[in-house]
PDB file of C-alpha atoms in Angstrom:
ATOM      1  CA  GLY K   9      -3.463   9.662-174.787  1.00 57.00           C
ATOM      2  CA  GLU K  10      -2.977  12.973-176.459  1.00 86.00           C
ATOM      3  CA  SER K  11       0.424  14.737-176.811  1.00 94.00           C
ATOM      4  CA  ILE K  12       1.423  18.556-176.217  1.00 95.00           C
ATOM      5  CA  VAL K  13       3.863  20.199-178.588  1.00 97.00           C
ATOM      6  CA  ALA K  14       6.566  22.623-177.277  1.00 97.00           C
ATOM      7  CA  SER K  15       9.009  24.587-179.445  1.00 96.00           C
ATOM      8  CA  SER K  16      11.900  26.674-179.381  1.00 93.00           C
ATOM      9  CA  ILE K  17      11.143  30.354-179.823  1.00 91.00           C
ATOM     10  CA  LEU K  18      13.448  30.307-182.984  1.00 88.00           C
ATOM     11  CA  ARG K  19      11.228  30.453-185.964  1.00 88.00           C
ATOM     12  CA  ARG K  20      13.510  27.730-187.895  1.00 89.00           C
ATOM     13  CA  ALA K  21      12.373  25.386-185.578  1.00 92.00           C
ATOM     14  CA  ILE K  22       8.737  26.465-185.463  1.00 93.00           C
ATOM     15  CA  SER K  23       8.498  26.282-189.225  1.00 93.00           C
ATOM     16  CA  THR K  24      10.226  22.902-189.606  1.00 94.00           C
ATOM     17  CA  GLY K  25       7.656  21.649-186.884  1.00 95.00           C
ATOM     18  CA  PHE K  26       4.608  23.206-188.472  1.00 94.00           C
ATOM     19  CA  ILE K  27       5.350  21.553-191.719  1.00 92.00           C
ATOM     20  CA  ALA K  28       6.074  18.320-190.235  1.00 94.00           C
ATOM     21  CA  LEU K  29       2.952  18.335-187.923  1.00 95.00           C
ATOM     22  CA  SER K  30       0.664  20.134-190.367  1.00 94.00           C
ATOM     23  CA  PRO K  31      -1.496  17.021-190.695  1.00 94.00           C
ATOM     24  CA  ARG K  32      -2.109  17.175-187.086  1.00 94.00           C
ATOM     25  CA  PHE K  33      -2.820  21.022-186.868  1.00 94.00           C
ATOM     26  CA  LEU K  34      -5.318  20.792-189.686  1.00 93.00           C
ATOM     27  CA  LYS K  35      -7.426  18.219-187.798  1.00 93.00           C
ATOM     28  CA  THR K  36      -7.326  19.838-184.288  1.00 89.00           C
ATOM     29  CA  ALA K  37      -8.939  22.556-182.817  1.00 87.00           C
ATOM     30  CA  GLN K  38      -7.058  25.877-182.657  1.00 83.00           C
ATOM     31  CA  VAL K  39      -8.011  26.578-179.018  1.00 82.00           C
ATOM     32  CA  LYS K  40      -7.172  23.018-177.752  1.00 86.00           C
ATOM     33  CA  ASP K  41      -3.888  22.253-179.769  1.00 93.00           C
ATOM     34  CA  LYS K  42      -1.090  25.010-179.501  1.00 95.00           C
ATOM     35  CA  VAL K  43       2.655  25.015-179.700  1.00 96.00           C
ATOM     36  CA  HIS K  44       4.072  26.157-176.347  1.00 96.00           C
ATOM     37  CA  VAL K  45       6.885  28.414-177.464  1.00 96.00           C
ATOM     38  CA  MET K  46       9.661  28.310-174.883  1.00 93.00           C
ATOM     39  CA  THR K  47      12.894  30.301-174.351  1.00 90.00           C
ATOM     40  CA  ALA K  48      14.069  27.267-172.366  1.00 92.00           C
ATOM     41  CA  LEU K  49      14.424  25.341-175.677  1.00 93.00           C
ATOM     42  CA  GLN K  50      16.279  28.018-177.518  1.00 87.00           C
ATOM     43  CA  GLU K  51      19.685  26.621-179.051  1.00 83.00           C
ATOM     44  CA  ILE K  52      22.715  26.691-177.177  1.00 79.00           C
ATOM     45  CA  SER K  53      25.394  28.643-178.658  1.00 64.00           C
ATOM     46  CA  ARG K  54      26.219  32.444-179.016  1.00 66.00           C
ATOM     47  CA  ASN K  55      25.967  32.458-182.718  1.00 63.00           C
ATOM     48  CA  VAL K  56      23.838  35.060-184.110  1.00 62.00           C
ATOM     49  CA  ASP K  57      21.462  32.477-185.663  1.00 67.00           C
ATOM     50  CA  THR K  58      20.512  31.224-182.043  1.00 66.00           C
ATOM     51  CA  LEU K  59      19.126  34.784-181.072  1.00 64.00           C
ATOM     52  CA  SER K  60      15.390  35.380-181.145  1.00 66.00           C
ATOM     53  CA  LEU K  61      13.716  38.534-182.350  1.00 76.00           C
ATOM     54  CA  THR K  62      10.517  37.763-180.705  1.00 79.00           C
ATOM     55  CA  PRO K  63       9.843  39.761-177.550  1.00 77.00           C
ATOM     56  CA  LYS K  64       8.733  38.270-174.110  1.00 86.00           C
ATOM     57  CA  GLN K  65       5.220  36.852-174.097  1.00 76.00           C
ATOM     58  CA  SER K  66       4.924  37.588-177.693  1.00 81.00           C
ATOM     59  CA  SER K  67       4.110  35.442-180.719  1.00 84.00           C
ATOM     60  CA  PRO K  68       6.828  34.897-183.424  1.00 84.00           C
ATOM     61  CA  LEU K  69       6.268  36.309-186.782  1.00 79.00           C
ATOM     62  CA  ILE K  70       6.271  34.213-189.986  1.00 82.00           C
ATOM     63  CA  PRO K  71       9.321  34.865-191.994  1.00 82.00           C
ATOM     64  CA  ALA K  72       8.482  36.906-194.968  1.00 83.00           C
ATOM     65  CA  GLY K  73      10.000  34.291-197.418  1.00 84.00           C
ATOM     66  CA  GLU K  74       8.113  31.493-195.872  1.00 83.00           C
ATOM     67  CA  ALA K  75       4.728  33.570-196.115  1.00 85.00           C
ATOM     68  CA  LYS K  76       5.384  33.712-199.903  1.00 85.00           C
ATOM     69  CA  LEU K  77       5.744  29.799-200.547  1.00 84.00           C
ATOM     70  CA  LYS K  78       3.446  28.786-203.157  1.00 83.00           C
ATOM     71  CA  HIS K  79       1.827  25.674-201.541  1.00 81.00           C
ATOM     72  CA  MET K  80       2.704  26.305-197.871  1.00 81.00           C
ATOM     73  CA  GLY K  81       2.645  29.963-197.299  1.00 77.00           C
ATOM     74  CA  ASP K  82      -0.959  30.375-196.411  1.00 90.00           C
ATOM     75  CA  LEU K  83      -0.921  27.482-194.314  1.00 90.00           C
ATOM     76  CA  LEU K  84       2.136  28.428-192.348  1.00 92.00           C
ATOM     77  CA  ALA K  85       0.971  31.882-191.975  1.00 91.00           C
ATOM     78  CA  HIS K  86      -2.467  30.625-190.563  1.00 92.00           C
ATOM     79  CA  PHE K  87      -0.515  28.296-187.936  1.00 93.00           C
ATOM     80  CA  TYR K  88       1.744  31.280-186.966  1.00 92.00           C
ATOM     81  CA  ARG K  89      -1.456  33.447-186.246  1.00 92.00           C
ATOM     82  CA  THR K  90      -3.375  30.817-184.359  1.00 93.00           C
ATOM     83  CA  ARG K  91      -1.323  28.227-182.931  1.00 95.00           C
ATOM     84  CA  PHE K  92       0.991  29.743-180.119  1.00 94.00           C
ATOM     85  CA  ASP K  93       0.766  29.461-176.541  1.00 93.00           C
ATOM     86  CA  LYS K  94       3.359  32.172-175.485  1.00 93.00           C
ATOM     87  CA  ARG K  95       3.375  32.019-171.776  1.00 94.00           C
ATOM     88  CA  GLN K  96       6.664  30.205-171.594  1.00 89.00           C
ATOM     89  CA  ASN K  97       8.365  32.829-173.938  1.00 82.00           C
ATOM     90  CA  ASP K  98      10.520  34.863-171.802  1.00 78.00           C
ATOM     91  CA  GLY K  99      12.298  36.587-174.858  1.00 77.00           C
ATOM     92  CA  ASN K 100      15.762  36.045-176.034  1.00 73.00           C
ATOM     93  CA  LYS K 101      17.780  33.827-173.754  1.00 72.00           C
ATOM     94  CA  SER K 102      19.956  35.539-171.361  1.00 75.00           C
ATOM     95  CA  PHE K 103      23.769  34.829-171.664  1.00 71.00           C
ATOM     96  CA  LYS K 104      23.999  35.016-167.944  1.00 74.00           C
ATOM     97  CA  LEU K 105      21.666  32.173-167.538  1.00 71.00           C
ATOM     98  CA  LYS K 106      23.459  28.924-168.075  1.00 82.00           C
ATOM     99  CA  ALA K 107      22.008  26.411-170.485  1.00 86.00           C
ATOM    100  CA  ILE K 108      21.569  23.678-167.676  1.00 90.00           C
ATOM    101  CA  LYS K 109      19.185  26.289-166.028  1.00 92.00           C
ATOM    102  CA  ARG K 110      17.018  26.413-169.086  1.00 91.00           C
ATOM    103  CA  GLN K 111      17.165  22.635-169.362  1.00 94.00           C
ATOM    104  CA  GLU K 112      16.015  22.459-165.797  1.00 95.00           C
ATOM    105  CA  LYS K 113      13.200  24.986-166.315  1.00 94.00           C
ATOM    106  CA  PHE K 114      12.015  22.700-169.510  1.00 96.00           C
ATOM    107  CA  ALA K 115      12.159  19.507-167.364  1.00 96.00           C
ATOM    108  CA  ASN K 116      10.050  21.157-164.644  1.00 95.00           C
ATOM    109  CA  TRP K 117       7.550  22.313-167.267  1.00 96.00           C
ATOM    110  CA  VAL K 118       7.482  18.653-168.933  1.00 95.00           C
ATOM    111  CA  LEU K 119       6.874  16.888-165.489  1.00 93.00           C
ATOM    112  CA  GLY K 120       4.318  19.535-164.733  1.00 91.00           C
ATOM    113  CA  GLN K 121       2.459  18.423-167.864  1.00 91.00           C
ATOM    114  CA  GLN K 122       1.714  14.993-166.576  1.00 84.00           C
ATOM    115  CA  ALA K 123      -1.987  15.601-165.515  1.00 81.00           C
ATOM    116  CA  GLN K 124      -2.658  16.412-169.157  1.00 84.00           C
ATOM    117  CA  THR K 125      -0.312  13.953-171.162  1.00 89.00           C
ATOM    118  CA  ASN K 126       2.412  11.526-171.084  1.00 89.00           C
ATOM    119  CA  CYS K 127       3.915  12.670-174.289  1.00 95.00           C
ATOM    120  CA  VAL K 128       5.642  15.829-175.211  1.00 97.00           C
ATOM    121  CA  ILE K 129       6.727  16.421-178.898  1.00 97.00           C
ATOM    122  CA  VAL K 130       9.686  18.883-178.773  1.00 97.00           C
ATOM    123  CA  LEU K 131      10.670  21.027-181.801  1.00 97.00           C
ATOM    124  CA  GLY K 132      14.248  22.184-181.292  1.00 95.00           C
ATOM    125  CA  HIS K 133      17.903  22.195-182.010  1.00 93.00           C
ATOM    126  CA  SER K 134      20.650  19.469-182.401  1.00 93.00           C
ATOM    127  CA  ILE K 135      23.141  21.241-179.991  1.00 93.00           C
ATOM    128  CA  TRP K 136      20.260  21.696-177.316  1.00 94.00           C
ATOM    129  CA  PHE K 137      19.183  18.149-177.644  1.00 97.00           C
ATOM    130  CA  ARG K 138      22.947  16.753-177.380  1.00 96.00           C
ATOM    131  CA  GLU K 139      23.505  18.877-174.367  1.00 96.00           C
ATOM    132  CA  PHE K 140      20.154  17.530-172.868  1.00 97.00           C
ATOM    133  CA  PHE K 141      21.229  14.133-173.470  1.00 98.00           C
ATOM    134  CA  LYS K 142      24.559  14.614-171.772  1.00 97.00           C
ATOM    135  CA  SER K 143      22.775  16.116-168.717  1.00 97.00           C
ATOM    136  CA  TYR K 144      20.084  13.283-168.156  1.00 97.00           C
ATOM    137  CA  LEU K 145      21.463  10.093-169.527  1.00 98.00           C
ATOM    138  CA  PRO K 146      23.416   8.190-167.026  1.00 97.00           C
ATOM    139  CA  LYS K 147      27.048   9.578-166.565  1.00 96.00           C
ATOM    140  CA  SER K 148      28.396   6.045-167.430  1.00 97.00           C
ATOM    141  CA  SER K 149      26.326   6.031-170.720  1.00 97.00           C
ATOM    142  CA  LYS K 150      28.168   5.843-173.998  1.00 96.00           C
ATOM    143  CA  HIS K 151      25.016   6.600-176.057  1.00 97.00           C
ATOM    144  CA  VAL K 152      26.024   8.542-179.329  1.00 97.00           C
ATOM    145  CA  ALA K 153      23.230  11.009-178.127  1.00 97.00           C
ATOM    146  CA  LYS K 154      25.871  12.441-175.788  1.00 97.00           C
ATOM    147  CA  THR K 155      28.309  13.201-178.470  1.00 96.00           C
ATOM    148  CA  ALA K 156      26.631  13.634-181.851  1.00 96.00           C
ATOM    149  CA  LYS K 157      24.114  16.130-182.867  1.00 95.00           C
ATOM    150  CA  MET K 158      20.632  14.862-184.182  1.00 96.00           C
ATOM    151  CA  VAL K 159      20.529  15.281-187.943  1.00 96.00           C
ATOM    152  CA  ASN K 160      18.302  17.991-189.389  1.00 93.00           C
ATOM    153  CA  CYS K 161      14.624  16.994-189.043  1.00 94.00           C
ATOM    154  CA  GLY K 162      15.621  14.035-187.101  1.00 95.00           C
ATOM    155  CA  VAL K 163      13.196  12.417-184.641  1.00 97.00           C
ATOM    156  CA  VAL K 164      14.232  10.708-181.433  1.00 97.00           C
ATOM    157  CA  ALA K 165      11.870   9.341-178.987  1.00 97.00           C
ATOM    158  CA  PHE K 166      12.981   8.801-175.221  1.00 98.00           C
ATOM    159  CA  ASP K 167      11.477   8.400-171.551  1.00 97.00           C
ATOM    160  CA  PHE K 168      12.192  11.053-169.037  1.00 96.00           C
ATOM    161  CA  TYR K 169      11.370  11.119-165.525  1.00 94.00           C
ATOM    162  CA  LYS K 170      12.472  12.208-162.072  1.00 93.00           C
ATOM    163  CA  ASP K 171      13.428   9.441-159.742  1.00 92.00           C
ATOM    164  CA  SER K 172      13.013   9.008-155.978  1.00 94.00           C
ATOM    165  CA  LYS K 173      16.022  11.227-155.203  1.00 94.00           C
ATOM    166  CA  ASN K 174      14.585  13.971-157.309  1.00 93.00           C
ATOM    167  CA  VAL K 175      16.972  13.608-160.150  1.00 94.00           C
ATOM    168  CA  TYR K 176      15.787  13.920-163.711  1.00 95.00           C
ATOM    169  CA  ARG K 177      16.683  10.869-165.765  1.00 97.00           C
ATOM    170  CA  ILE K 178      16.726   9.450-169.342  1.00 98.00           C
ATOM    171  CA  PRO K 179      16.940   5.540-169.288  1.00 98.00           C
ATOM    172  CA  GLU K 180      19.496   4.802-171.971  1.00 97.00           C
ATOM    173  CA  ASN K 181      17.605   1.951-173.407  1.00 97.00           C
ATOM    174  CA  SER K 182      14.733   4.116-173.780  1.00 98.00           C
ATOM    175  CA  VAL K 183      16.301   6.345-176.696  1.00 98.00           C
ATOM    176  CA  LYS K 184      14.951   5.239-179.904  1.00 98.00           C
ATOM    177  CA  VAL K 185      15.686   6.811-183.281  1.00 97.00           C
ATOM    178  CA  ILE K 186      12.463   7.385-185.293  1.00 97.00           C
ATOM    179  CA  HIS K 187      13.695   9.278-188.236  1.00 96.00           C
ATOM    180  CA  GLY K 188      17.056  10.248-189.371  1.00 96.00           C
ATOM    181  CA  GLY K 189      19.115   9.733-186.020  1.00 95.00           C
ATOM    182  CA  PHE K 190      22.481  11.262-185.184  1.00 97.00           C
ATOM    183  CA  GLU K 191      25.231  12.663-187.416  1.00 95.00           C
ATOM    184  CA  ASP K 192      28.057  10.380-187.858  1.00 88.00           C
ATOM    185  CA  LYS K 193      31.516  12.325-187.809  1.00 79.00           C
ATOM    186  CA  SER K 194      33.306   9.593-189.868  1.00 77.00           C
ATOM    187  CA  LYS K 195      30.884   9.798-192.731  1.00 72.00           C
ATOM    188  CA  LYS K 196      29.901  13.284-193.766  1.00 65.00           C
ATOM    189  CA  GLY K 197      26.116  13.718-193.853  1.00 57.00           C
ATOM    190  CA  LYS K 198      25.467  10.036-192.832  1.00 56.00           C
ATOM    191  CA  THR K 199      23.772   9.147-189.777  1.00 60.00           C
ATOM    192  CA  LYS K 200      24.017   6.510-186.993  1.00 59.00           C
TER     193      LYS K 200
END
């Protein structure tokens, strides 16, 4: 089946995703294949680089430096103009709203897409993913995803469902490293 793309509202995730998925977006119709920009996917931290400048229900603007890139600027600018579904953009995250509540909002959204697809590609952030794995992998799991951040541009696939008791779950054996993997703190820059 077809997949849906969702992204944090932070431009660093969006731009990385547009570059990585540019072959897809060059082949698909603009009206059909949008990136769902979501406050729920915004990085979990209070650092200034985790704050969004994009107002609620608005499309993020391409960073000026990226618009000037010799071989990618025009393409990125085109994607920034044409590829957003901004209905899930609630503006910058609220510090009053705990990360788990944003994760639950995202989880509800994902499972609400089941009529359209069984695959959601998420463009996001390493701490957000680590906390998501902590929340939804089994409590007894010792999986590295619960303690280590994904590497930059890492790709990890996993199953996600709601069980018969209405509890969200990631089966530990479904977590598969596609590219890059997780940081190995014992070897700076290396991956597990």
